[in-house]
Amino acid sequence: MDISLINLVPLLMAASTPILLAGLGELVVEKSGVLNLGVEGMMIVGAITGFMAAVATGSPTLGFLGGALGGAAMALIFGLLTQGLMSNQVATGLALTLFGLGLSALLGQGFVGLKPPATPKLPVPGLSELPVIGPMLFRHDLMVYLSLAAVAAVWAFLRYSRPGLILRAVGENHAAAHALGYKVTRIRIYAILFGGAMAGLGGAYLSLVRVPQWTEGMTAGAGWIALALVVFAAWRPVPLLVGAYLFGGITVLQLNMQAAGVNVPVELLSMSPYVVTILVLVAMSAAGAAAGAPGSLGRAFHASR
Amino acid sequence: MNSTDDLLVIDGVTKAYPGVVANSDVSFRIRKGEVHALLGENGAGKSTLVKTIYGLVTPDAGTMTLDGQAYAPAEPSAARQAGVAMVFQHFSLFDALSVAENIALGMETPPKRRVLARQIREVSEAYGLPLSPNRRVGDLSAGERQRVEIVRCLLQNPRLLIMDEPTSVLTPQEVEILFRTLRQLSAEGTAILYISHKLDEIRALCDTATILRHGKVVGDCVPRDTSARDMAEMMVAAKLDTPVKHPGTRGEEVFAVDGLSLPAASQFGTALKDIAFSVRKGEILGIGGVAGNGQDELFAVLSGETRTAPGSVAFQGAPVGRLGPHERRAIGILSAPEERLGHAAAPDMSLADNALMTAALRMKLAPGGWIDWKGVRAYAEKVIKGFDVRTPGAHTAAGALSGGNLQKFVVGREVMQDPALLIVNQPTWGVDAAAAAHIRKALIKLAEEGAALIVISQDLDELMEISDRITAICDGRMVRPRPAQGLTMNDLGLMLGGRDPEEEAVA
C-alpha cells in the first residue's frame, strides 16, 4: 500500500471520528462537573443499537439516530443513578461500561455476520474536485462533517453562549451555582444525555462505517481513549480534535507501515499511537496551564437546605 | 400598621427541618434605605431567614411583603427580579471564570459582553470599588472577590441588599471602603440587611438591629445607643464574661524563630521571608494579617508540618527545626490548626478518635502501641466537660458538631495536654460570641499558668483582647512585635500592610 498524505488523511479522519464524537460528548459532561467513566459502555451499546436500526430500516441515517438514542438511554441510567440517587460516579461509570458490554453482546446475537446498508459519501460540490485537497478533505460521509461541525459548535457554545457559561459554572462550583438559583441536577442530566448520544453516535460510526459489521466488544477501548483525550486536551474542544486526529492518524499510519513491512518491531508500531498522543497532549496541556479540571468534577451535589 | 416607608415586612415566618426549628414565628420590618442588622449566635436561624428572603428556602408558614406587594420568591431569580440581591458569606464565585462572566451569571438578562464590561467599570468606579472585568476571579484577593459580588448585586439596582458576614476576610482599611459604599447606597435609598458577629461594626454602620435566638426574635435595638456588651447578652441570653488579661509574670524566653525563610510551596502559596521573633513563658504573642499572607505557611513551620533548617526554630535553647509534629508534641510544643474539618479533626471519626490522634503521646493513651479505649474516652469526656462542648458524647462524629462546638473541642484537646508552647491558628474563626469568649478565656488561663502562646488570627479585636504583644505578617514578612497596650486600630492597620507604625510616625 502506498503511504502518502492523499491516502492517509481521509483514512485518519474516518478512523478518528468515533473517538472524536465520544470525546466531545464526554468533554461537555465533564465541563458540567460529572465524571462518566461509562463512555466505552455507551459507545458499544450505540454501536449495536445503531447497527440494528440500520439493518432493520435499511437507512444509515436512522441507524445513526438509533445509535444516539441507545447511547443516550445508557446515559440516562447513569444520570438517574448519580444525579437522582447520589450514587458514586466512578463506580457507576465503571458498572455502566461492564453493563454496556454485556447488553450489547446479548442484543447483537442475531446480527453477527450481517452487512449494514452502506453509508454514502457526500462529496462537497466544487470543493471535492480540487486537486490534492479535494480527495483529502471533501469526500467524506455526513458524520465526518458533522463531527467537525460539532467541535466548532461545542467550542462556541462553551465560550460564547449563556447556557454554555451556566454549564461551566455548574461544573466549576456547583454550590455557588445553586446559590445563584441554577438547577444543577437538571443541567447535569442534560449534559449527561448529550454525552451519551455523542458516544452512541461514535459507536454507530464504528459498526456502520469503520468496520462495517457487528462483532462483540468491537469498540476495543475506544471509549477509554476518548476519556483520556478529554483530560489531556485540558477540557478544550480544539485540542481534543487535534488529539483525536493525531491518535487516528498514527493508528492508520502504523497499520500502513505494518502492511508495507517496515523494519520496525510490530509491538513498537502498535503502541506508537498511544505514546505519541499522550506525549503531544501532555506538552500541549503544559503550555496552556491556565485551564484545569472543572472545580466540581466528580463530586456529588445534593441541595441541602 | 403598614407605613409606606416599610420596604420588607416579615410576618410570622416559620421554617422547620427534621429535628430543629430554624425559624419560629419571625416577624420584623426593614424600612427603605435603612441599614438593618440581623444578630444572633451560630445556629440562631439567621442563614435560614436570609435564604428565605432570597428564595432559596420556602417557609412552612408566614408571609412576606415587599413594598406593599405580597412577596414569596420561589427561587433566587424571582427574588432578584423583585429587587432583592445578596452577597454571600462564603463567596459564591467561580474561580476559573472571569470577573465579567461571574457577574453575568448573577444577572437575569445580562447585556452583551462589551456593554457589561463597561457597566462593571462604571459601577465599580462610582462606588469606589475598582475592578477589572477580564481578570480571572481565582487570581483576585479576598477583598477584590467581595467587590465582584457587590458589583454583581449593584448592577441590578437592588432595593434590598443582603450581606452575610461581609467583613470576616477584610482588612480594616477594606472594611472602611465597604462601609463607605454601603452608606452611599443607603443614602440613595437601598435598604441593607447586614449580618455580622462583629458588634462594633454593627454599632458603626447599622440603624436598627433585630436579634434572633434559637430561631425566634428576642428583641431589637438601635445599635448606636446600645453597648456591644448588651447586644451580645441579648444574643446569648446570659451574662458574658469578657476575658480579662492579667499582665502577669513573664518568664524566660522559651521559643525563638530566627532568620526563617522558606520558598512558596506552590503557585498559590506565600514565601516566608526572614522571619524572626520570640515568645516568653506566660506570654501570648498575637500574629495578625490578612488571609493568604503566609499564616498557613508559618503555622506549618511552627507546628513541625514543614521542616526547616535546625537552627531557625529553637525551643528552650535547643534547635527543633528538623523535628516533626510528633516529636515536637513530645517536648511540649502543641498546635491547633485553622481548618477544623480535615486539618484539626477528621470529620467522619468520633470525638474520642480525634482526641486520641493528638493526645496519644502526652496523655499516654496508647501504651506499648495498644489503644487504651477507656482512657481515650475518659480524656475526650474531660475535654467535652472542661470546654462545654455541646454534643451527645465522645462517640459523636466530629463532623456532626457545629463549628463553634468543634472548635472548642479541638482547642480544648490541646490546652488540656499541658503544653509548654501552644500555637493556634484562627482560634475563634466562625465561632459565636459565647464560644469565642470561652476559648479566649481558656487561652489566657493557659498563659497565666506559665505556657507560652502564639495566636495567629485575622480578628484584630481578638488579638487586642488576649495578646501581650502583637505583630503582623504581610506577604511573608513579619513586622516587629509591639506591646498590645496602647496600639490603636490605625496602628494595626498599618502593621497589616507590612509597615511599622513607629517608623511611619517618625517619617
Tab-separated table of C-alpha atoms in Angstrom, chain B residues 273-442:
chain	number	residue	atom	x	y	z
B	273	LYS	CA	10.964	35.959	54.239
B	274	ASP	CA	13.483	36.345	57.042
B	275	ILE	CA	11.085	35.923	59.960
B	276	ALA	CA	12.385	36.406	63.488
B	277	PHE	CA	10.523	36.594	66.804
B	278	SER	CA	10.475	35.005	70.222
B	279	VAL	CA	7.954	34.166	72.933
B	280	ARG	CA	8.410	34.095	76.687
B	281	LYS	CA	6.864	31.919	79.316
B	282	GLY	CA	3.403	33.163	80.229
B	283	GLU	CA	3.190	35.414	77.215
B	284	ILE	CA	0.654	35.496	74.391
B	285	LEU	CA	2.074	36.690	71.101
B	286	GLY	CA	-0.620	37.655	68.610
B	287	ILE	CA	0.113	37.452	64.887
B	288	GLY	CA	-2.304	39.406	62.716
B	289	GLY	CA	-2.566	39.544	58.966
B	290	VAL	CA	-4.965	39.335	56.075
B	291	ALA	CA	-5.629	35.779	54.908
B	292	GLY	CA	-3.098	34.391	52.486
B	293	ASN	CA	-0.107	36.449	53.605
B	294	GLY	CA	1.859	33.481	54.918
B	295	GLN	CA	-0.081	32.492	58.038
B	296	ASP	CA	-0.617	28.923	56.936
B	297	GLU	CA	2.999	28.524	55.891
B	298	LEU	CA	4.201	30.000	59.190
B	299	PHE	CA	1.860	27.775	61.158
B	300	ALA	CA	3.176	24.709	59.343
B	301	VAL	CA	6.731	25.670	60.251
B	302	LEU	CA	5.862	26.268	63.902
B	303	SER	CA	3.861	23.055	64.301
B	304	GLY	CA	6.506	20.982	62.507
B	305	GLU	CA	4.464	20.061	59.429
B	306	THR	CA	7.076	21.839	57.351
B	307	ARG	CA	10.614	21.172	58.452
B	308	THR	CA	13.297	23.803	58.204
B	309	ALA	CA	16.966	24.306	58.948
B	310	PRO	CA	17.502	23.111	62.546
B	311	GLY	CA	18.619	26.453	63.922
B	312	SER	CA	15.853	28.631	62.523
B	313	VAL	CA	13.400	27.382	65.158
B	314	ALA	CA	14.592	26.946	68.744
B	315	PHE	CA	12.711	25.644	71.771
B	316	GLN	CA	14.193	26.189	75.224
B	317	GLY	CA	17.505	26.894	73.571
B	318	ALA	CA	17.657	23.703	71.531
B	319	PRO	CA	17.224	23.684	67.737
B	320	VAL	CA	13.969	21.928	66.731
B	321	GLY	CA	13.663	22.913	63.075
B	322	ARG	CA	14.053	19.342	61.898
B	323	LEU	CA	11.544	17.802	64.324
B	324	GLY	CA	8.122	16.786	63.021
B	325	PRO	CA	4.806	17.436	64.798
B	326	HIS	CA	5.010	14.204	66.757
B	327	GLU	CA	8.476	14.851	68.143
B	328	ARG	CA	7.507	18.427	68.952
B	329	ARG	CA	4.480	17.227	70.879
B	330	ALA	CA	6.743	15.021	72.944
B	331	ILE	CA	8.703	18.043	74.168
B	332	GLY	CA	5.625	20.199	74.753
B	333	ILE	CA	5.032	22.128	71.516
B	334	LEU	CA	1.342	21.660	70.657
B	335	SER	CA	-0.678	23.233	67.909
B	336	ALA	CA	-4.272	23.657	66.742
B	337	PRO	CA	-4.662	24.459	63.047
B	338	GLU	CA	-7.251	26.739	61.493
B	339	GLU	CA	-9.228	24.349	59.340
B	340	ARG	CA	-11.403	22.434	61.771
B	341	LEU	CA	-12.637	19.790	59.396
B	342	GLY	CA	-9.857	17.938	57.687
B	343	HIS	CA	-6.846	19.519	59.351
B	344	ALA	CA	-7.586	19.768	63.066
B	345	ALA	CA	-10.122	16.952	63.087
B	346	ALA	CA	-11.155	14.031	60.891
B	347	PRO	CA	-14.847	14.746	60.222
B	348	ASP	CA	-16.089	11.160	59.977
B	349	MET	CA	-14.314	9.912	63.077
B	350	SER	CA	-15.661	10.237	66.594
B	351	LEU	CA	-14.511	12.828	69.085
B	352	ALA	CA	-12.775	10.068	71.035
B	353	ASP	CA	-10.828	9.020	67.915
B	354	ASN	CA	-9.935	12.622	67.288
B	355	ALA	CA	-8.788	13.088	70.863
B	356	LEU	CA	-6.579	10.042	70.548
B	357	MET	CA	-4.870	11.387	67.462
B	358	THR	CA	-3.126	14.319	69.069
B	359	ALA	CA	-3.203	13.319	72.725
B	360	ALA	CA	-1.980	9.733	72.487
B	361	LEU	CA	1.577	10.618	73.319
B	362	ARG	CA	1.277	13.145	76.128
B	363	MET	CA	-1.738	11.605	77.821
B	364	LYS	CA	-0.330	8.062	77.418
B	365	LEU	CA	-3.471	6.808	75.688
B	366	ALA	CA	-1.671	4.125	73.694
B	367	PRO	CA	0.832	2.480	75.990
B	368	GLY	CA	3.022	-0.009	74.169
B	369	GLY	CA	1.183	0.655	70.908
B	370	TRP	CA	-2.177	-0.670	72.140
B	371	ILE	CA	-5.022	1.786	72.413
B	372	ASP	CA	-6.422	2.274	75.879
B	373	TRP	CA	-10.012	2.970	74.807
B	374	LYS	CA	-11.220	3.586	78.328
B	375	GLY	CA	-8.568	6.234	78.789
B	376	VAL	CA	-9.312	7.739	75.381
B	377	ARG	CA	-12.999	8.096	76.151
B	378	ALA	CA	-12.250	9.497	79.572
B	379	TYR	CA	-9.925	12.095	78.061
B	380	ALA	CA	-12.453	13.047	75.380
B	381	GLU	CA	-15.171	13.374	78.023
B	382	LYS	CA	-12.827	15.528	80.080
B	383	VAL	CA	-12.316	17.898	77.146
B	384	ILE	CA	-16.064	17.934	76.424
B	385	LYS	CA	-16.840	18.828	80.029
B	386	GLY	CA	-13.994	21.224	80.555
B	387	PHE	CA	-14.774	23.213	77.402
B	388	ASP	CA	-18.553	22.977	77.492
B	389	VAL	CA	-18.715	21.215	74.117
B	390	ARG	CA	-22.402	20.629	73.377
B	391	THR	CA	-22.601	17.125	71.990
B	392	PRO	CA	-24.315	13.851	72.928
B	393	GLY	CA	-20.957	12.311	73.831
B	394	ALA	CA	-17.483	11.241	72.846
B	395	HIS	CA	-18.860	8.781	70.297
B	396	THR	CA	-20.311	11.569	68.117
B	397	ALA	CA	-18.627	12.141	64.763
B	398	ALA	CA	-16.580	15.343	64.710
B	399	GLY	CA	-18.275	16.476	61.512
B	400	ALA	CA	-21.690	16.403	63.220
B	401	LEU	CA	-20.761	19.201	65.632
B	402	SER	CA	-21.444	22.834	64.885
B	403	GLY	CA	-18.386	24.918	64.078
B	404	GLY	CA	-18.230	26.572	67.471
B	405	ASN	CA	-18.529	23.356	69.408
B	406	LEU	CA	-15.934	21.545	67.349
B	407	GLN	CA	-13.601	24.495	67.698
B	408	LYS	CA	-13.962	24.345	71.472
B	409	PHE	CA	-13.114	20.664	71.274
B	410	VAL	CA	-10.017	20.970	69.097
B	411	VAL	CA	-8.621	23.851	71.136
B	412	GLY	CA	-9.529	22.156	74.407
B	413	ARG	CA	-7.897	18.937	73.308
B	414	GLU	CA	-4.544	20.741	73.100
B	415	VAL	CA	-4.974	23.057	76.087
B	416	MET	CA	-5.662	20.106	78.407
B	417	GLN	CA	-2.438	18.403	77.454
B	418	ASP	CA	-0.471	20.927	79.489
B	419	PRO	CA	1.621	22.381	76.672
B	420	ALA	CA	4.785	24.401	77.230
B	421	LEU	CA	4.075	26.193	73.961
B	422	LEU	CA	0.723	26.280	72.176
B	423	ILE	CA	0.327	27.571	68.639
B	424	VAL	CA	-3.228	28.242	67.462
B	425	ASN	CA	-4.332	29.491	64.072
B	426	GLN	CA	-7.658	31.368	63.974
B	427	PRO	CA	-8.919	30.023	67.298
B	428	THR	CA	-12.380	31.570	67.004
B	429	TRP	CA	-12.969	31.773	63.251
B	430	GLY	CA	-16.692	31.460	62.523
B	431	VAL	CA	-17.483	30.874	66.179
B	432	ASP	CA	-20.239	32.720	68.026
B	433	ALA	CA	-19.588	35.239	70.770
B	434	ALA	CA	-20.149	32.958	73.746
B	435	ALA	CA	-17.947	30.153	72.440
B	436	ALA	CA	-15.290	32.645	71.375
B	437	ALA	CA	-15.197	34.175	74.836
B	438	HIS	CA	-14.858	30.713	76.302
B	439	ILE	CA	-11.931	29.817	74.068
B	440	ARG	CA	-10.150	33.106	74.676
B	441	LYS	CA	-10.548	32.736	78.407
B	442	ALA	CA	-9.031	29.276	78.259
